[in-house]
Amino acid sequence: MPKIKTHRGAAKRFSLTATGKVKRSKAYSSHILTKKTTKRKRSLRKSDLIDKSDMNGIKKLIPYM
C-alpha cells in the first residue's frame, strides 16, 4: 500500500494540536485594516479550532502531521 501524499496547501494552513484537534488561523486580517476596530484585529491574531463537521476531511488532507 503506498503512502498518502500530504495536501501541501492544507499543510500550510492547518496544524494538529496534541489532543488531535485541527488548529487554524482566522481570516480577514491581511488588508483593509483601517476600518476594523482594534479589538477585532486583536482577536483575529489568535488561532482557532476548525468546526467538528470539517475535522475528518481536513485530517485526510494532512495524514502525517
mmCIF file of N, CA, C and O in Angstrom:
data_model
loop_
_atom_site.group_PDB
_atom_site.id
_atom_site.type_symbol
_atom_site.label_atom_id
_atom_site.label_comp_id
_atom_site.label_asym_id
_atom_site.label_seq_id
_atom_site.Cartn_x
_atom_site.Cartn_y
_atom_site.Cartn_z
ATOM 1 N N MET A 1 0.843 -1.186 0.000
ATOM 2 C CA MET A 1 0.000 0.000 0.000
ATOM 3 C C MET A 1 0.887 1.248 0.000
ATOM 4 O O MET A 1 1.734 1.400 0.898
ATOM 5 N N PRO A 2 0.736 2.138 -0.967
ATOM 6 C CA PRO A 2 1.587 3.329 -0.999
ATOM 7 C C PRO A 2 1.199 4.344 0.086
ATOM 8 O O PRO A 2 0.086 4.316 0.604
ATOM 9 N N LYS A 3 2.166 5.182 0.390
ATOM 10 C CA LYS A 3 1.902 6.240 1.363
ATOM 11 C C LYS A 3 0.972 7.285 0.757
ATOM 12 O O LYS A 3 0.933 7.465 -0.448
ATOM 13 N N ILE A 4 0.232 7.984 1.612
ATOM 14 C CA ILE A 4 -0.682 9.038 1.161
ATOM 15 C C ILE A 4 0.095 10.343 1.095
ATOM 16 O O ILE A 4 0.862 10.665 2.007
ATOM 17 N N LYS A 5 -0.088 11.086 0.009
ATOM 18 C CA LYS A 5 0.566 12.390 -0.102
ATOM 19 C C LYS A 5 -0.177 13.421 0.744
ATOM 20 O O LYS A 5 -1.396 13.442 0.780
ATOM 21 N N THR A 6 0.589 14.290 1.382
ATOM 22 C CA THR A 6 0.026 15.398 2.144
ATOM 23 C C THR A 6 -0.389 16.500 1.185
ATOM 24 O O THR A 6 0.352 16.835 0.260
ATOM 25 N N HIS A 7 -1.568 17.057 1.394
ATOM 26 C CA HIS A 7 -2.033 18.201 0.602
ATOM 27 C C HIS A 7 -1.254 19.423 1.081
ATOM 28 O O HIS A 7 -1.436 19.878 2.216
ATOM 29 N N ARG A 8 -0.353 19.942 0.244
ATOM 30 C CA ARG A 8 0.566 20.987 0.687
ATOM 31 C C ARG A 8 -0.137 22.286 1.039
ATOM 32 O O ARG A 8 0.301 23.014 1.934
ATOM 33 N N GLY A 9 -1.233 22.602 0.328
ATOM 34 C CA GLY A 9 -1.996 23.807 0.657
ATOM 35 C C GLY A 9 -2.617 23.708 2.038
ATOM 36 O O GLY A 9 -2.621 24.664 2.812
ATOM 37 N N ALA A 10 -3.131 22.526 2.369
ATOM 38 C CA ALA A 10 -3.732 22.309 3.683
ATOM 39 C C ALA A 10 -2.670 22.288 4.772
ATOM 40 O O ALA A 10 -2.896 22.781 5.884
ATOM 41 N N ALA A 11 -1.494 21.744 4.463
ATOM 42 C CA ALA A 11 -0.416 21.660 5.452
ATOM 43 C C ALA A 11 0.069 23.043 5.864
ATOM 44 O O ALA A 11 0.507 23.242 7.001
ATOM 45 N N LYS A 12 -0.005 24.013 4.946
ATOM 46 C CA LYS A 12 0.407 25.373 5.263
ATOM 47 C C LYS A 12 -0.652 26.119 6.077
ATOM 48 O O LYS A 12 -0.331 27.093 6.748
ATOM 49 N N ARG A 13 -1.886 25.669 6.020
ATOM 50 C CA ARG A 13 -2.976 26.379 6.677
ATOM 51 C C ARG A 13 -3.410 25.778 8.000
ATOM 52 O O ARG A 13 -3.945 26.480 8.860
ATOM 53 N N PHE A 14 -3.201 24.478 8.185
ATOM 54 C CA PHE A 14 -3.694 23.794 9.374
ATOM 55 C C PHE A 14 -2.564 23.081 10.090
ATOM 56 O O PHE A 14 -1.580 22.682 9.480
ATOM 57 N N SER A 15 -2.735 22.905 11.400
ATOM 58 C CA SER A 15 -1.813 22.086 12.177
ATOM 59 C C SER A 15 -2.622 21.358 13.238
ATOM 60 O O SER A 15 -3.726 21.772 13.592
ATOM 61 N N LEU A 16 -2.056 20.263 13.741
ATOM 62 C CA LEU A 16 -2.748 19.468 14.743
ATOM 63 C C LEU A 16 -2.292 19.855 16.137
ATOM 64 O O LEU A 16 -1.116 20.153 16.353
ATOM 65 N N THR A 17 -3.229 19.822 17.081
ATOM 66 C CA THR A 17 -2.885 20.035 18.479
ATOM 67 C C THR A 17 -2.454 18.702 19.073
ATOM 68 O O THR A 17 -2.541 17.657 18.427
ATOM 69 N N ALA A 18 -2.004 18.718 20.309
ATOM 70 C CA ALA A 18 -1.554 17.490 20.963
ATOM 71 C C ALA A 18 -2.692 16.503 21.159
ATOM 72 O O ALA A 18 -2.474 15.294 21.171
ATOM 73 N N THR A 19 -3.915 17.006 21.306
ATOM 74 C CA THR A 19 -5.064 16.118 21.509
ATOM 75 C C THR A 19 -5.698 15.670 20.196
ATOM 76 O O THR A 19 -6.687 14.955 20.211
ATOM 77 N N GLY A 20 -5.148 16.114 19.048
ATOM 78 C CA GLY A 20 -5.646 15.660 17.759
ATOM 79 C C GLY A 20 -6.652 16.567 17.097
ATOM 80 O O GLY A 20 -7.197 16.225 16.054
ATOM 81 N N LYS A 21 -6.909 17.728 17.695
ATOM 82 C CA LYS A 21 -7.809 18.690 17.056
ATOM 83 C C LYS A 21 -7.035 19.468 15.999
ATOM 84 O O LYS A 21 -5.807 19.536 16.048
ATOM 85 N N VAL A 22 -7.764 20.079 15.061
ATOM 86 C CA VAL A 22 -7.108 20.802 13.974
ATOM 87 C C VAL A 22 -7.188 22.297 14.243
ATOM 88 O O VAL A 22 -8.263 22.846 14.464
ATOM 89 N N LYS A 23 -6.016 22.939 14.228
ATOM 90 C CA LYS A 23 -5.900 24.360 14.523
ATOM 91 C C LYS A 23 -5.817 25.139 13.225
ATOM 92 O O LYS A 23 -5.213 24.681 12.253
ATOM 93 N N ARG A 24 -6.421 26.319 13.195
ATOM 94 C CA ARG A 24 -6.401 27.170 12.008
ATOM 95 C C ARG A 24 -6.169 28.608 12.435
ATOM 96 O O ARG A 24 -6.359 28.960 13.603
ATOM 97 N N SER A 25 -5.778 29.449 11.472
ATOM 98 C CA SER A 25 -5.686 30.879 11.754
ATOM 99 C C SER A 25 -6.934 31.553 11.207
ATOM 100 O O SER A 25 -7.581 31.033 10.294
ATOM 101 N N LYS A 26 -7.281 32.685 11.757
ATOM 102 C CA LYS A 26 -8.504 33.373 11.365
ATOM 103 C C LYS A 26 -8.305 34.185 10.084
ATOM 104 O O LYS A 26 -7.206 34.648 9.802
ATOM 105 N N ALA A 27 -9.383 34.350 9.352
ATOM 106 C CA ALA A 27 -9.353 35.092 8.098
ATOM 107 C C ALA A 27 -9.613 36.584 8.356
ATOM 108 O O ALA A 27 -9.865 36.994 9.493
ATOM 109 N N TYR A 28 -9.548 37.379 7.300
ATOM 110 C CA TYR A 28 -9.860 38.821 7.314
ATOM 111 C C TYR A 28 -8.850 39.658 8.078
ATOM 112 O O TYR A 28 -9.186 40.704 8.621
ATOM 113 N N SER A 29 -7.594 39.236 8.122
ATOM 114 C CA SER A 29 -6.615 40.022 8.876
ATOM 115 C C SER A 29 -5.465 40.533 8.024
ATOM 116 O O SER A 29 -4.483 41.041 8.558
ATOM 117 N N SER A 30 -5.567 40.412 6.700
ATOM 118 C CA SER A 30 -4.412 40.748 5.873
ATOM 119 C C SER A 30 -4.456 42.155 5.280
ATOM 120 O O SER A 30 -3.421 42.772 5.101
ATOM 121 N N HIS A 31 -5.620 42.674 4.959
ATOM 122 C CA HIS A 31 -5.679 44.019 4.368
ATOM 123 C C HIS A 31 -7.018 44.670 4.706
ATOM 124 O O HIS A 31 -7.890 44.049 5.307
ATOM 125 N N ILE A 32 -7.147 45.948 4.325
ATOM 126 C CA ILE A 32 -8.299 46.801 4.681
ATOM 127 C C ILE A 32 -8.504 46.781 6.201
ATOM 128 O O ILE A 32 -9.560 46.470 6.715
ATOM 129 N N LEU A 33 -7.422 47.115 6.917
ATOM 130 C CA LEU A 33 -7.448 47.034 8.372
ATOM 131 C C LEU A 33 -7.869 48.347 9.035
ATOM 132 O O LEU A 33 -8.146 48.362 10.231
ATOM 133 N N THR A 34 -7.941 49.433 8.262
ATOM 134 C CA THR A 34 -8.230 50.731 8.881
ATOM 135 C C THR A 34 -9.659 50.813 9.396
ATOM 136 O O THR A 34 -9.916 51.439 10.426
ATOM 137 N N LYS A 35 -10.584 50.161 8.712
ATOM 138 C CA LYS A 35 -11.980 50.241 9.157
ATOM 139 C C LYS A 35 -12.332 49.221 10.248
ATOM 140 O O LYS A 35 -13.407 49.296 10.820
ATOM 141 N N LYS A 36 -11.408 48.305 10.522
ATOM 142 C CA LYS A 36 -11.658 47.310 11.564
ATOM 143 C C LYS A 36 -11.199 47.860 12.913
ATOM 144 O O LYS A 36 -10.167 48.510 13.004
ATOM 145 N N THR A 37 -11.954 47.557 13.953
ATOM 146 C CA THR A 37 -11.614 48.073 15.276
ATOM 147 C C THR A 37 -10.383 47.342 15.825
ATOM 148 O O THR A 37 -10.065 46.230 15.400
ATOM 149 N N THR A 38 -9.712 47.986 16.781
ATOM 150 C CA THR A 38 -8.530 47.399 17.390
ATOM 151 C C THR A 38 -8.874 46.095 18.087
ATOM 152 O O THR A 38 -8.118 45.126 18.022
ATOM 153 N N LYS A 39 -10.027 46.059 18.729
ATOM 154 C CA LYS A 39 -10.468 44.840 19.421
ATOM 155 C C LYS A 39 -10.660 43.690 18.439
ATOM 156 O O LYS A 39 -10.271 42.555 18.711
ATOM 157 N N ARG A 40 -11.244 44.001 17.284
ATOM 158 C CA ARG A 40 -11.485 42.968 16.268
ATOM 159 C C ARG A 40 -10.168 42.454 15.692
ATOM 160 O O ARG A 40 -9.980 41.246 15.527
ATOM 161 N N LYS A 41 -9.227 43.384 15.402
ATOM 162 C CA LYS A 41 -7.932 42.987 14.856
ATOM 163 C C LYS A 41 -7.138 42.156 15.858
ATOM 164 O O LYS A 41 -6.445 41.210 15.478
ATOM 165 N N ARG A 42 -7.250 42.475 17.122
ATOM 166 C CA ARG A 42 -6.550 41.741 18.166
ATOM 167 C C ARG A 42 -7.080 40.307 18.276
ATOM 168 O O ARG A 42 -6.320 39.363 18.448
ATOM 169 N N SER A 43 -8.396 40.149 18.126
ATOM 170 C CA SER A 43 -8.965 38.802 18.201
ATOM 171 C C SER A 43 -8.656 37.982 16.961
ATOM 172 O O SER A 43 -8.628 36.753 17.014
ATOM 173 N N LEU A 44 -8.388 38.647 15.825
ATOM 174 C CA LEU A 44 -8.032 37.930 14.598
ATOM 175 C C LEU A 44 -6.630 37.336 14.661
ATOM 176 O O LEU A 44 -6.317 36.427 13.904
ATOM 177 N N ARG A 45 -5.780 37.858 15.565
ATOM 178 C CA ARG A 45 -4.417 37.324 15.703
ATOM 179 C C ARG A 45 -4.405 35.918 16.290
ATOM 180 O O ARG A 45 -3.513 35.140 16.021
ATOM 181 N N LYS A 46 -5.402 35.634 17.106
ATOM 182 C CA LYS A 46 -5.427 34.358 17.819
ATOM 183 C C LYS A 46 -5.810 33.228 16.888
ATOM 184 O O LYS A 46 -6.554 33.404 15.938
ATOM 185 N N SER A 47 -5.300 32.040 17.179
ATOM 186 C CA SER A 47 -5.684 30.873 16.393
ATOM 187 C C SER A 47 -7.013 30.336 16.913
ATOM 188 O O SER A 47 -7.473 30.698 17.993
ATOM 189 N N ASP A 48 -7.617 29.454 16.121
ATOM 190 C CA ASP A 48 -8.919 28.904 16.449
ATOM 191 C C ASP A 48 -8.923 27.445 16.021
ATOM 192 O O ASP A 48 -8.059 27.008 15.259
ATOM 193 N N LEU A 49 -9.886 26.690 16.492
ATOM 194 C CA LEU A 49 -10.037 25.307 16.073
ATOM 195 C C LEU A 49 -11.079 25.237 14.970
ATOM 196 O O LEU A 49 -12.014 26.041 14.946
ATOM 197 N N ILE A 50 -10.919 24.281 14.047
ATOM 198 C CA ILE A 50 -11.908 24.160 12.990
ATOM 199 C C ILE A 50 -13.153 23.468 13.535
ATOM 200 O O ILE A 50 -13.113 22.813 14.572
ATOM 201 N N ASP A 51 -14.253 23.613 12.824
ATOM 202 C CA ASP A 51 -15.520 23.037 13.235
ATOM 203 C C ASP A 51 -15.446 21.511 13.180
ATOM 204 O O ASP A 51 -14.720 20.932 12.365
ATOM 205 N N LYS A 52 -16.214 20.879 14.053
ATOM 206 C CA LYS A 52 -16.224 19.424 14.149
ATOM 207 C C LYS A 52 -16.643 18.757 12.837
ATOM 208 O O LYS A 52 -16.153 17.690 12.486
ATOM 209 N N SER A 53 -17.531 19.417 12.083
ATOM 210 C CA SER A 53 -18.014 18.832 10.827
ATOM 211 C C SER A 53 -16.947 18.815 9.741
ATOM 212 O O SER A 53 -17.022 18.012 8.818
ATOM 213 N N ASP A 54 -15.937 19.690 9.830
ATOM 214 C CA ASP A 54 -14.850 19.738 8.847
ATOM 215 C C ASP A 54 -13.650 18.883 9.251
ATOM 216 O O ASP A 54 -12.719 18.706 8.464
ATOM 217 N N MET A 55 -13.660 18.360 10.472
ATOM 218 C CA MET A 55 -12.496 17.701 11.050
ATOM 219 C C MET A 55 -12.008 16.514 10.224
ATOM 220 O O MET A 55 -10.818 16.418 9.909
ATOM 221 N N ASN A 56 -12.889 15.593 9.849
ATOM 222 C CA ASN A 56 -12.461 14.374 9.147
ATOM 223 C C ASN A 56 -11.879 14.681 7.780
ATOM 224 O O ASN A 56 -10.883 14.069 7.379
ATOM 225 N N GLY A 57 -12.462 15.616 7.056
ATOM 226 C CA GLY A 57 -11.956 15.971 5.733
ATOM 227 C C GLY A 57 -10.571 16.562 5.786
ATOM 228 O O GLY A 57 -9.707 16.240 4.967
ATOM 229 N N ILE A 58 -10.337 17.445 6.736
ATOM 230 C CA ILE A 58 -9.028 18.084 6.873
ATOM 231 C C ILE A 58 -7.980 17.082 7.333
ATOM 232 O O ILE A 58 -6.843 17.082 6.870
ATOM 233 N N LYS A 59 -8.352 16.179 8.230
ATOM 234 C CA LYS A 59 -7.392 15.183 8.720
ATOM 235 C C LYS A 59 -6.944 14.232 7.609
ATOM 236 O O LYS A 59 -5.839 13.726 7.637
ATOM 237 N N LYS A 60 -7.801 14.002 6.616
ATOM 238 C CA LYS A 60 -7.399 13.180 5.475
ATOM 239 C C LYS A 60 -6.380 13.903 4.601
ATOM 240 O O LYS A 60 -5.541 13.274 3.955
ATOM 241 N N LEU A 61 -6.452 15.238 4.565
ATOM 242 C CA LEU A 61 -5.521 16.017 3.749
ATOM 243 C C LEU A 61 -4.140 16.120 4.404
ATOM 244 O O LEU A 61 -3.131 16.275 3.719
ATOM 245 N N ILE A 62 -4.094 16.056 5.737
ATOM 246 C CA ILE A 62 -2.819 16.156 6.452
ATOM 247 C C ILE A 62 -2.607 14.898 7.301
ATOM 248 O O ILE A 62 -2.635 14.952 8.530
ATOM 249 N N PRO A 63 -2.370 13.753 6.663
ATOM 250 C CA PRO A 63 -2.337 12.498 7.415
ATOM 251 C C PRO A 63 -1.151 12.319 8.354
ATOM 252 O O PRO A 63 -1.262 11.637 9.361
ATOM 253 N N TYR A 64 -0.008 12.919 8.065
ATOM 254 C CA TYR A 64 1.192 12.649 8.861
ATOM 255 C C TYR A 64 1.607 13.810 9.746
ATOM 256 O O TYR A 64 2.731 13.844 10.220
ATOM 257 N N MET A 65 0.747 14.749 9.975
ATOM 258 C CA MET A 65 1.125 15.904 10.786
ATOM 259 C C MET A 65 0.839 15.656 12.252
ATOM 260 O O MET A 65 0.124 14.817 12.653
#
